[in-house]
PDB file of C-alpha atoms and ligand atoms in Angstrom:
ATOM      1  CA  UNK A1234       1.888 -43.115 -54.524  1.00  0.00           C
ATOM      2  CA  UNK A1235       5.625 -43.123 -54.418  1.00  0.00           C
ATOM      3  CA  UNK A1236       8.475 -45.392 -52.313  1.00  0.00           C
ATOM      4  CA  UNK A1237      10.366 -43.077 -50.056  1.00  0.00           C
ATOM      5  CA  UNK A1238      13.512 -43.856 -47.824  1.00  0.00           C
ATOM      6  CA  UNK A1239      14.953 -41.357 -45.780  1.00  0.00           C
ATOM      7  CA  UNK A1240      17.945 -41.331 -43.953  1.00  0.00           C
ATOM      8  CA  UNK A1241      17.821 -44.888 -43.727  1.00  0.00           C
ATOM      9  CA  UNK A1242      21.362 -46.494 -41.867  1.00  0.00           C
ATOM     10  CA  UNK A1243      21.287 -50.395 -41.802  1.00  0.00           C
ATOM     11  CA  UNK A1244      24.469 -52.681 -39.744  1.00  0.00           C
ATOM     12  CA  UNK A1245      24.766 -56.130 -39.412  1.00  0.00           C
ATOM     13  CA  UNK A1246      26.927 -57.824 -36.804  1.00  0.00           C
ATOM     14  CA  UNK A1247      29.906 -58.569 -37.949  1.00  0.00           C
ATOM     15  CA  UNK A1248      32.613 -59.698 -35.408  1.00  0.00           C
ATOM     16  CA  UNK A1249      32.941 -57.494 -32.562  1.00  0.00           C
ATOM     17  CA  UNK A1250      31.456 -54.603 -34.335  1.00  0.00           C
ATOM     18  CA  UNK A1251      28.950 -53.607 -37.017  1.00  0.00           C
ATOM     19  CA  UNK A1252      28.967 -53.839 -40.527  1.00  0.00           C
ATOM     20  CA  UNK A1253      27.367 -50.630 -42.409  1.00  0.00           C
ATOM     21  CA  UNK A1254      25.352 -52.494 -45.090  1.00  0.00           C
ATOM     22  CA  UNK A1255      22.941 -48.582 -45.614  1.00  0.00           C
ATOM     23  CA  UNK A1256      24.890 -45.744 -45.068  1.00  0.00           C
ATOM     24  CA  UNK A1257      22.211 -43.088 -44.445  1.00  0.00           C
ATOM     25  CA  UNK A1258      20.148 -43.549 -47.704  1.00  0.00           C
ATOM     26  CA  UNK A1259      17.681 -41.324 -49.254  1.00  0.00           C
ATOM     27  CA  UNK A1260      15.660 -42.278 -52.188  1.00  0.00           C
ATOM     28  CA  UNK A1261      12.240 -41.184 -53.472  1.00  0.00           C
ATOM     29  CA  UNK A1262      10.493 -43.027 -55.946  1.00  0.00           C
ATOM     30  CA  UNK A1263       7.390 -41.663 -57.777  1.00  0.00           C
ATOM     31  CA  UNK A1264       4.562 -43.856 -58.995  1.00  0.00           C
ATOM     32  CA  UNK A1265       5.344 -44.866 -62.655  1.00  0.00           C
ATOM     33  CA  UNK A1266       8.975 -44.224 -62.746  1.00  0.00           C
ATOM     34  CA  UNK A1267      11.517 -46.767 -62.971  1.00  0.00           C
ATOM     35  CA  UNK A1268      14.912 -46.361 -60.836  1.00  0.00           C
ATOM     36  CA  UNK A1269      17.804 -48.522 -61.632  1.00  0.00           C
ATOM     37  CA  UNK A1270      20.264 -49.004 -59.023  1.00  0.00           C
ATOM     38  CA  UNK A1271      23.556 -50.358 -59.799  1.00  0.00           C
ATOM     39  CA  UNK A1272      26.710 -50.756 -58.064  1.00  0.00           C
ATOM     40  CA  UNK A1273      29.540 -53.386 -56.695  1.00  0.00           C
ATOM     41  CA  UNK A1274      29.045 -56.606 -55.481  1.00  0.00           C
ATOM     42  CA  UNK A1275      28.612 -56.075 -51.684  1.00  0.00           C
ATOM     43  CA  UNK A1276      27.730 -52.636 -51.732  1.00  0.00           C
ATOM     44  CA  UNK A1277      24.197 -52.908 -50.338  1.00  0.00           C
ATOM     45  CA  UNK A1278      21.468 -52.711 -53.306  1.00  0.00           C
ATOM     46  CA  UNK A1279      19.682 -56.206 -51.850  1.00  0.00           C
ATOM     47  CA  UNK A1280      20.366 -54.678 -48.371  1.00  0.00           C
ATOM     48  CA  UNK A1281      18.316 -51.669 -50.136  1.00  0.00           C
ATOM     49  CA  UNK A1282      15.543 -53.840 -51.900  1.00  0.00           C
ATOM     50  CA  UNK A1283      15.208 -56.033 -47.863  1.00  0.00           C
ATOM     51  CA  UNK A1284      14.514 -52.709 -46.104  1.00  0.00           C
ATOM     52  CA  UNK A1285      12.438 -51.148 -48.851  1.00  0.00           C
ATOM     53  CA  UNK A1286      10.592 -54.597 -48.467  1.00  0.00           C
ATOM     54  CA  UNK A1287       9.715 -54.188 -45.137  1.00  0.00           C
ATOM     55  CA  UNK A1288      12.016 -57.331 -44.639  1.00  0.00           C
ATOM     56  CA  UNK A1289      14.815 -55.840 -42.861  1.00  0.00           C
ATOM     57  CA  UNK A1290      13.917 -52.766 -40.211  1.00  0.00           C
ATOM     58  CA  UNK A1291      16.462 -50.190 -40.548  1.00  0.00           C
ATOM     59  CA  UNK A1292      18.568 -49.084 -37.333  1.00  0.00           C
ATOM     60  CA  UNK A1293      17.679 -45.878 -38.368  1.00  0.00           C
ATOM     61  CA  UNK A1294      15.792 -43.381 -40.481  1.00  0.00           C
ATOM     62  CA  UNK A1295      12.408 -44.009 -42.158  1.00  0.00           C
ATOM     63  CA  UNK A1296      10.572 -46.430 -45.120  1.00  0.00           C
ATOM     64  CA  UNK A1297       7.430 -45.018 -46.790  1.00  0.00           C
ATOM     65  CA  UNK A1298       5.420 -47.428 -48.936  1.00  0.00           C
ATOM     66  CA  UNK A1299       2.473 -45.798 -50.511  1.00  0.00           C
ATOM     67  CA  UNK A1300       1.805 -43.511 -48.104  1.00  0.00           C
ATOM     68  CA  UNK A1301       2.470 -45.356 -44.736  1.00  0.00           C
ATOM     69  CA  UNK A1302       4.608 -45.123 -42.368  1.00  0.00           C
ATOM     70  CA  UNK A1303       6.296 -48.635 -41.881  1.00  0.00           C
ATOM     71  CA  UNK A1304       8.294 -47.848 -38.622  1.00  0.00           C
ATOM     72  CA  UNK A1305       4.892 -47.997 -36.366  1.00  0.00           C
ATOM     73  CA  UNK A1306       3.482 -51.602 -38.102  1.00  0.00           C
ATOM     74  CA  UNK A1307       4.075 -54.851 -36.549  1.00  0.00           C
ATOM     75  CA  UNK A1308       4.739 -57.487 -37.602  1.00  0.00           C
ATOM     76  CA  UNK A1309       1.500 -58.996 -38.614  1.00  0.00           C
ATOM     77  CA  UNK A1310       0.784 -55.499 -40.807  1.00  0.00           C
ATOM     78  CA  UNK A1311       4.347 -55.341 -42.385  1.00  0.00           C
ATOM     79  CA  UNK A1312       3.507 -58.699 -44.100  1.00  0.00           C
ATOM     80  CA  UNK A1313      -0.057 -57.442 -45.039  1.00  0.00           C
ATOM     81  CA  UNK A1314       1.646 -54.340 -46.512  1.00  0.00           C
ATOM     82  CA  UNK A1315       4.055 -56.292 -48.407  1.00  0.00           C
ATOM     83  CA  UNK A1316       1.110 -59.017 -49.559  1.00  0.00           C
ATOM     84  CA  UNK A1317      -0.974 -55.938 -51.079  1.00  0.00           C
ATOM     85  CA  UNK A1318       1.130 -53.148 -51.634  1.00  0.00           C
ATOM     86  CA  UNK A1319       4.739 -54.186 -52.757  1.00  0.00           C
ATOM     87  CA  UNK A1320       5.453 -56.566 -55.702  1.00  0.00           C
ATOM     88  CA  UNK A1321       9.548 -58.628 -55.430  1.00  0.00           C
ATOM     89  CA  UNK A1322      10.746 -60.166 -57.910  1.00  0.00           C
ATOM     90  CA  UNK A1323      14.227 -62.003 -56.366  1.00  0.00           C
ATOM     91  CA  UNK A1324      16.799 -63.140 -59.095  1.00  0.00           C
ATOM     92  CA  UNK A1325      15.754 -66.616 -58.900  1.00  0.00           C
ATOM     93  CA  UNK A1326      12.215 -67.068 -60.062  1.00  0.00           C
ATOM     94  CA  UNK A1327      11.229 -69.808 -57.295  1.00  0.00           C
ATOM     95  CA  UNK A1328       8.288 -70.840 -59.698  1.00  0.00           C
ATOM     96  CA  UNK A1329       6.673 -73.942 -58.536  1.00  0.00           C
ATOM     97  CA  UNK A1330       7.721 -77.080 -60.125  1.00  0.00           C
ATOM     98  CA  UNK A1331       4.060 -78.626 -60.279  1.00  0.00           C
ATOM     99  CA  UNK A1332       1.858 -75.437 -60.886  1.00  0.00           C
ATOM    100  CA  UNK A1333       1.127 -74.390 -64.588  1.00  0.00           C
ATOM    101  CA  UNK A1334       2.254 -70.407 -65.646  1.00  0.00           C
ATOM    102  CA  UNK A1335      -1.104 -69.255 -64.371  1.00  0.00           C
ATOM    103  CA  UNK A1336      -1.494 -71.300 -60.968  1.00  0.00           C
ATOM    104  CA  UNK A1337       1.647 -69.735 -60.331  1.00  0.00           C
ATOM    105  CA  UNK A1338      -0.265 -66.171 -60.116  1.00  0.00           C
ATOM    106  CA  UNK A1339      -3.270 -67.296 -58.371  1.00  0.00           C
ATOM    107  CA  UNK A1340      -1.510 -69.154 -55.501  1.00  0.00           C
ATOM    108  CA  UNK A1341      -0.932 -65.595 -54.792  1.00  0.00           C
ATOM    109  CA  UNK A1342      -4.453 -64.307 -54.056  1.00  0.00           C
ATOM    110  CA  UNK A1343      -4.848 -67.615 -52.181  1.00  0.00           C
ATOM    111  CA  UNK A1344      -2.061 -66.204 -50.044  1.00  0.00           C
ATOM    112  CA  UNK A1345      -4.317 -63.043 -49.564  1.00  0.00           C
ATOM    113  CA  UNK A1346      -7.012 -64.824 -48.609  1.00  0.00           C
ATOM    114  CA  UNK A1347      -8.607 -64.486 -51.817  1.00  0.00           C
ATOM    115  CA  UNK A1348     -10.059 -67.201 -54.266  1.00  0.00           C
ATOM    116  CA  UNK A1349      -8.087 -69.092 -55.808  1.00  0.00           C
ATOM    117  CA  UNK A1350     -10.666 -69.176 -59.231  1.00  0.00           C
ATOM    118  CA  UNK A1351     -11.634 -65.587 -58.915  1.00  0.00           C
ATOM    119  CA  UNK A1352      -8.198 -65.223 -59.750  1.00  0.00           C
ATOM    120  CA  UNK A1353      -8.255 -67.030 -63.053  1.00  0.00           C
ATOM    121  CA  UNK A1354      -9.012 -63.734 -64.939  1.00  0.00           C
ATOM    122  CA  UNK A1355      -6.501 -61.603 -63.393  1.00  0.00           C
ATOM    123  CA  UNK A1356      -4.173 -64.051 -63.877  1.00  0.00           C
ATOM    124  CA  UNK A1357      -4.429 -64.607 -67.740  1.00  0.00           C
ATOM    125  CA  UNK A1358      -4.447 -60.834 -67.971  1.00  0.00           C
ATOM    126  CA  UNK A1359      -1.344 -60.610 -66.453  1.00  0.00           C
ATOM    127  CA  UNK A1360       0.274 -63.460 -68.247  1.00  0.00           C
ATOM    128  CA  UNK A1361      -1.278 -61.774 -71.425  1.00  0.00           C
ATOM    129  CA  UNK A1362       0.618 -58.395 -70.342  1.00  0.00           C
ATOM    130  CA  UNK A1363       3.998 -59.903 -69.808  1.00  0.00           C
ATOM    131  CA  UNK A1364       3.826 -61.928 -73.302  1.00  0.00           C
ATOM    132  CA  UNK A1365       2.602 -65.252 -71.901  1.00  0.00           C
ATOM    133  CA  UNK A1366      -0.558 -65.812 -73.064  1.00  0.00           C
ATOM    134  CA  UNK A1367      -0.323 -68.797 -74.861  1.00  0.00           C
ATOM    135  CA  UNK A1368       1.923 -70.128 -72.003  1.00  0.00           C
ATOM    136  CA  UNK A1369      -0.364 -70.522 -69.006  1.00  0.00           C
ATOM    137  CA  UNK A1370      -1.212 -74.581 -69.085  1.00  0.00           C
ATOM    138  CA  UNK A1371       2.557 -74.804 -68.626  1.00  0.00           C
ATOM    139  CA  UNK A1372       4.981 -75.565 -66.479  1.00  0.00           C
ATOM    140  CA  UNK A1373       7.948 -74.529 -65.038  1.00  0.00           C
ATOM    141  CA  UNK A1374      10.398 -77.366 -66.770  1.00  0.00           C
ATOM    142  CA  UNK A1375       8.582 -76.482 -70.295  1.00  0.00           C
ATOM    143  CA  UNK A1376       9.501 -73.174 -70.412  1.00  0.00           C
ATOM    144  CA  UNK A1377      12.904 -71.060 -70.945  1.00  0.00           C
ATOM    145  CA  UNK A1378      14.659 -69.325 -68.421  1.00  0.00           C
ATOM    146  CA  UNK A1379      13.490 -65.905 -70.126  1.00  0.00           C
ATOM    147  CA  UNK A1380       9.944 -67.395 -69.369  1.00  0.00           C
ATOM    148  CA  UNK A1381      10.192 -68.215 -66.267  1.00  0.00           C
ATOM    149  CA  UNK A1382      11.571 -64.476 -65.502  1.00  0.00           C
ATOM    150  CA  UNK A1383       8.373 -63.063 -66.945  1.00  0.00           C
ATOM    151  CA  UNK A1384       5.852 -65.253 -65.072  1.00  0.00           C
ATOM    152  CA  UNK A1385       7.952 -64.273 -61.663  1.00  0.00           C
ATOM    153  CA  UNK A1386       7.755 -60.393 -62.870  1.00  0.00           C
ATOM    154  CA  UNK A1387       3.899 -61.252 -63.275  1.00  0.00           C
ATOM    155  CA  UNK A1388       3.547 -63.021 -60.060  1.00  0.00           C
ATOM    156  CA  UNK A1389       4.851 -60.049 -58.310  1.00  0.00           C
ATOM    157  CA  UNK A1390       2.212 -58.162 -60.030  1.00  0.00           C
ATOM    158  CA  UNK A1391      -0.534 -60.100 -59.176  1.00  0.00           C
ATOM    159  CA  UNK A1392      -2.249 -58.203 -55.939  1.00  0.00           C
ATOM    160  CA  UNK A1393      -1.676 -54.509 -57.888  1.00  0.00           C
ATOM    161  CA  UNK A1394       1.283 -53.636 -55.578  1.00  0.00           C
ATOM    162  CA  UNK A1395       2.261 -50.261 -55.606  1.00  0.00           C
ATOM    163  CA  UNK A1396       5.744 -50.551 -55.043  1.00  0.00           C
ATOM    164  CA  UNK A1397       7.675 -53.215 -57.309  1.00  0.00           C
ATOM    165  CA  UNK A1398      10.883 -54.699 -56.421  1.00  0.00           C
ATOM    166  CA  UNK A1399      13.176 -56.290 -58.607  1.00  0.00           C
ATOM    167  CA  UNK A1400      16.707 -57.950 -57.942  1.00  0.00           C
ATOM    168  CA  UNK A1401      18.785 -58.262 -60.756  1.00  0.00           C
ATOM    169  CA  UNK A1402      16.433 -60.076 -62.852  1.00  0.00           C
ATOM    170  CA  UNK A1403      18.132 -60.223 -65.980  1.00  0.00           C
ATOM    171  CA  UNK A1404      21.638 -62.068 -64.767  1.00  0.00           C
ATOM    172  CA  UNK A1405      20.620 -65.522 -65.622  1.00  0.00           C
ATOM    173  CA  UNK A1406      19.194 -64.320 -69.038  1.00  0.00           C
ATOM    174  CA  UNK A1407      21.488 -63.205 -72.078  1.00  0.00           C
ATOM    175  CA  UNK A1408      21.799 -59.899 -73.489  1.00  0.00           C
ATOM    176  CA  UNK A1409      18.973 -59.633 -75.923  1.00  0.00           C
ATOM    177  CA  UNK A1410      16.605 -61.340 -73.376  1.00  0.00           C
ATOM    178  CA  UNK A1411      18.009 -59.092 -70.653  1.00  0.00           C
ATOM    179  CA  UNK A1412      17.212 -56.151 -72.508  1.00  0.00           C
ATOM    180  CA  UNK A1413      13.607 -57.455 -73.114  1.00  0.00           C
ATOM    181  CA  UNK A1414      12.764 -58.080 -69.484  1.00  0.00           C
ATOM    182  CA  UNK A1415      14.156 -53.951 -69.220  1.00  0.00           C
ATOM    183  CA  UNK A1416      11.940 -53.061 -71.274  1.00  0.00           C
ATOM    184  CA  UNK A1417       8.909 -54.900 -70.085  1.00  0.00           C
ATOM    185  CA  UNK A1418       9.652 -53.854 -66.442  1.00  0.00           C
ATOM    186  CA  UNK A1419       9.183 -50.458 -68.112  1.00  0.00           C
ATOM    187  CA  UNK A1420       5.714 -50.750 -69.370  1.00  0.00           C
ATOM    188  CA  UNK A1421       4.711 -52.405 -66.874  1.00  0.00           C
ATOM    189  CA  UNK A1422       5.915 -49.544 -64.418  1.00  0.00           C
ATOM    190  CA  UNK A1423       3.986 -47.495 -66.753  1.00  0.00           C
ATOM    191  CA  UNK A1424       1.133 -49.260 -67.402  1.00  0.00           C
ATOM    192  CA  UNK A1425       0.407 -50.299 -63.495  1.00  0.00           C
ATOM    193  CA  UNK A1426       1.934 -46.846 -62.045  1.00  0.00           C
ATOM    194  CA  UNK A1427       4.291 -48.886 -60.019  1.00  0.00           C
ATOM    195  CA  UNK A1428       7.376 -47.370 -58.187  1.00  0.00           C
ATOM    196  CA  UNK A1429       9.829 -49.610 -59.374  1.00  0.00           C
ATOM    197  CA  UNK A1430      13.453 -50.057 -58.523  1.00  0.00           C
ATOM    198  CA  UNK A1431      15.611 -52.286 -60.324  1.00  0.00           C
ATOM    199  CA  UNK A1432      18.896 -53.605 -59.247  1.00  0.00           C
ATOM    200  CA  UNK A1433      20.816 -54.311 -62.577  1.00  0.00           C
ATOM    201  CA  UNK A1434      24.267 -55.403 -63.401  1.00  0.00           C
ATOM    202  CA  UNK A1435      23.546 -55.258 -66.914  1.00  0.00           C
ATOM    203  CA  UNK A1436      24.744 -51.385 -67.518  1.00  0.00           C
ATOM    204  CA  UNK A1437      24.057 -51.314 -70.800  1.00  0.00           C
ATOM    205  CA  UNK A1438      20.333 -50.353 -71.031  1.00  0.00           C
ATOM    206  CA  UNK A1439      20.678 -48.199 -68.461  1.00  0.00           C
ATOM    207  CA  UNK A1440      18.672 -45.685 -71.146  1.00  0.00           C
ATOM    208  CA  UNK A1441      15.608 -47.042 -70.660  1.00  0.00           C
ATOM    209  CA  UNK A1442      15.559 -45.875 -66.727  1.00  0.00           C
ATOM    210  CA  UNK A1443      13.910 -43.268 -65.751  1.00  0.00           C
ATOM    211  CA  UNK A1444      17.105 -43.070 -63.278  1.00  0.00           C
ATOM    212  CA  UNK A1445      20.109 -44.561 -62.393  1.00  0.00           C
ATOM    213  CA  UNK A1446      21.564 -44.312 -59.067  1.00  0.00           C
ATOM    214  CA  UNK A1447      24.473 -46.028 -58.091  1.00  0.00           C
ATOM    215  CA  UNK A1448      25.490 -47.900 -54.525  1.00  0.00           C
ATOM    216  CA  UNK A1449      29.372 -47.883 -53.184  1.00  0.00           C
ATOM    217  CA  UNK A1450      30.157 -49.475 -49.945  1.00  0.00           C
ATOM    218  CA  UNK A1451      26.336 -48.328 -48.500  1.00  0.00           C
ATOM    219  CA  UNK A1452      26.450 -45.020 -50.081  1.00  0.00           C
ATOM    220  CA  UNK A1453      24.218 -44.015 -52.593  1.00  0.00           C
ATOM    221  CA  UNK A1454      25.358 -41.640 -55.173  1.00  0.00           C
ATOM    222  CA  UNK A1455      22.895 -39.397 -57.366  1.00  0.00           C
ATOM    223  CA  UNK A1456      22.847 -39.390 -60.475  1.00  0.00           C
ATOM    224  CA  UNK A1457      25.398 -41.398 -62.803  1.00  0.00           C
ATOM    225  CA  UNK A1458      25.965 -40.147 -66.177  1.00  0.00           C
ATOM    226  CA  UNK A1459      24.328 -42.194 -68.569  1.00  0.00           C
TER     227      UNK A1459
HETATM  228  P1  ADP B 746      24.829 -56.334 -52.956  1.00  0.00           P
HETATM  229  O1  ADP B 746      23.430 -56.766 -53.182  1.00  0.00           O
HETATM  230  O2  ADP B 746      25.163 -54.996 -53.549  1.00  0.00           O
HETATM  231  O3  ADP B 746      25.809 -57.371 -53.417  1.00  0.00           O
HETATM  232  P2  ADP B 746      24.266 -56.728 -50.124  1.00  0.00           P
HETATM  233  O4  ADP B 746      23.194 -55.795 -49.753  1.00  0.00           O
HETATM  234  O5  ADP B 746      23.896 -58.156 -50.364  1.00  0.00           O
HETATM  235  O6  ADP B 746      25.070 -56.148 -51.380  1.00  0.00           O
HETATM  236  O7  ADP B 746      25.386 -56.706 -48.990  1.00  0.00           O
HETATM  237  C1  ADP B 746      25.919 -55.501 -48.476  1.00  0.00           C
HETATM  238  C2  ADP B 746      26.900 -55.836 -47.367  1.00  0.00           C
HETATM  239  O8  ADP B 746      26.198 -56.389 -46.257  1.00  0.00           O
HETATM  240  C3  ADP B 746      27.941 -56.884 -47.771  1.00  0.00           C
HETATM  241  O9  ADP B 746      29.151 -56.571 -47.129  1.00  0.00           O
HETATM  242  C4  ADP B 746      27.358 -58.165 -47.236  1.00  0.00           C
HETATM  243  O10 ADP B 746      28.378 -59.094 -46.953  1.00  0.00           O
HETATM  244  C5  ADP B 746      26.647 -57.708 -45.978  1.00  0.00           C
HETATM  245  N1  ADP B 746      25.465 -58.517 -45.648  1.00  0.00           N
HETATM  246  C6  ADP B 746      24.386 -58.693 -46.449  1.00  0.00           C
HETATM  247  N2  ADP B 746      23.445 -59.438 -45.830  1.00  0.00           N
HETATM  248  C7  ADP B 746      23.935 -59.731 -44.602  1.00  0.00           C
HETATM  249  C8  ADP B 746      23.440 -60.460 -43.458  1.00  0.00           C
HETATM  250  N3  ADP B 746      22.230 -61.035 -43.489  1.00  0.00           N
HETATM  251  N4  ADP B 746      24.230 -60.550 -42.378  1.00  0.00           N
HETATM  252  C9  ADP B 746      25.447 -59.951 -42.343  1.00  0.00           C
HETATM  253  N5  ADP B 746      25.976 -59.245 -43.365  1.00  0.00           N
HETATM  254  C10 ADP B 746      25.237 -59.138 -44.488  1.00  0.00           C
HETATM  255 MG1   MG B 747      22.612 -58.443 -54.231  1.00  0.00          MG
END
């Protein structure tokens, strides 16, 4: 199961006219690789992550997640695709002040309509898998920013998505814990045979990509010489 965009062109308003956010973007993901895009302030990578999403519908060309077509959902299945099938991880981690590390994970079944308790076990897995184990009782204020990053990366992982998002996740964090997170979001791509994109500002472990594409003004440009 891979992420696929093809030809995808997304404006916003912007004045009178239209701002090109997605110039005509074509990027194909395979399950259990790991594509890092990087690239400009302003030149588009959220704009890329939104559509990829589901969140934002392109004005043209076509998003493949898993295997389906997302131009022909509405509404109602584009947020049951992204529920089961795509995992984002946004640069903030959002975590719920009053919810220990592993009620942060199992809110998200609830949000699937699952139960909350069946989703104990999946939960300290997960937690287990991103380093946590002996974190979940906690909360939010009593752990580190690094922390917090993982138990959002989990979180995202939580209903086995297919596709996995992730918005420069190591900016808040310093080098050595940036590089960590890299390296998790690797085994985990791995490990769970997620197509993963990455938007990164931190260029220097670009390495551990499978790929590294690179965004200017809505353009994508393939590959960059590591
Ligand atoms: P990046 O993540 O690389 O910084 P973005 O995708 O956030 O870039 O933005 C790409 C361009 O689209 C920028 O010029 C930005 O100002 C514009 N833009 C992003 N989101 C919106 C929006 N919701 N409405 C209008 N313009 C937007
Ligand atoms: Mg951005």
């Amino acid at each position: 199961m891979t992420l696929t965009l093809a030809d995808v062109t997304l404006t916003y308003p912007d004045g009178d006219g239209r701002l090109t956010a997605l110039d005509r973007i074509s990027l194909d993901v395979p399950a259990g690789t790991l594509t890092a895009v990087v690239g400009p302030s302003g030149s588009g990578k959220s704009s890329l992550l939104a559509v990829a999403a589901t969140l934002v519908t392109p004005d043209e060309g076509r998003v493949v997640v898993a295997g389906t077509e997302t131009a022909g959902l509405g509404r109602a299945q584009q947020a049951e695709l992204r529920r089961e099938r795509i995992g984002i991880v946004f640069q903030q981690p959002n975590l719920l002040p009053s919810l220990t590390a592993a009620e942060q994970l199992q809110v998200m079944t609830h949000l699937s309509g699952g139960s909350v308790r069946g989703a104990r076990g999946r939960a300290l897995e997960l937690l287990d898998a991103v380093g946590l184990a002996d974190q979940a009782g906690r909360r939010p204020h009593q752990l580190s920013g690094g922390q917090r990053q993982r138990i959002n990366i989990a979180r995202a992982l939580m209903n086995d998505p297919a596709v996995l998002l992730v918005d420069e996740p190591t900016s808040a964090l310093d080098h050595e814990r940036g590089a960590a997170v890299l390296d998790l979001l690797v085994a985990l791509t791995r490990s769970r045979s997620t197509a993963t994109v990455l938007v990164t500002h931190d260029r220097t472990h670009l390495d551990r990509a499978d790929r590294t594409v690179r965004m200017d003004d809505g353009r994508l440009t393939v590959p960059e010489p590591v």
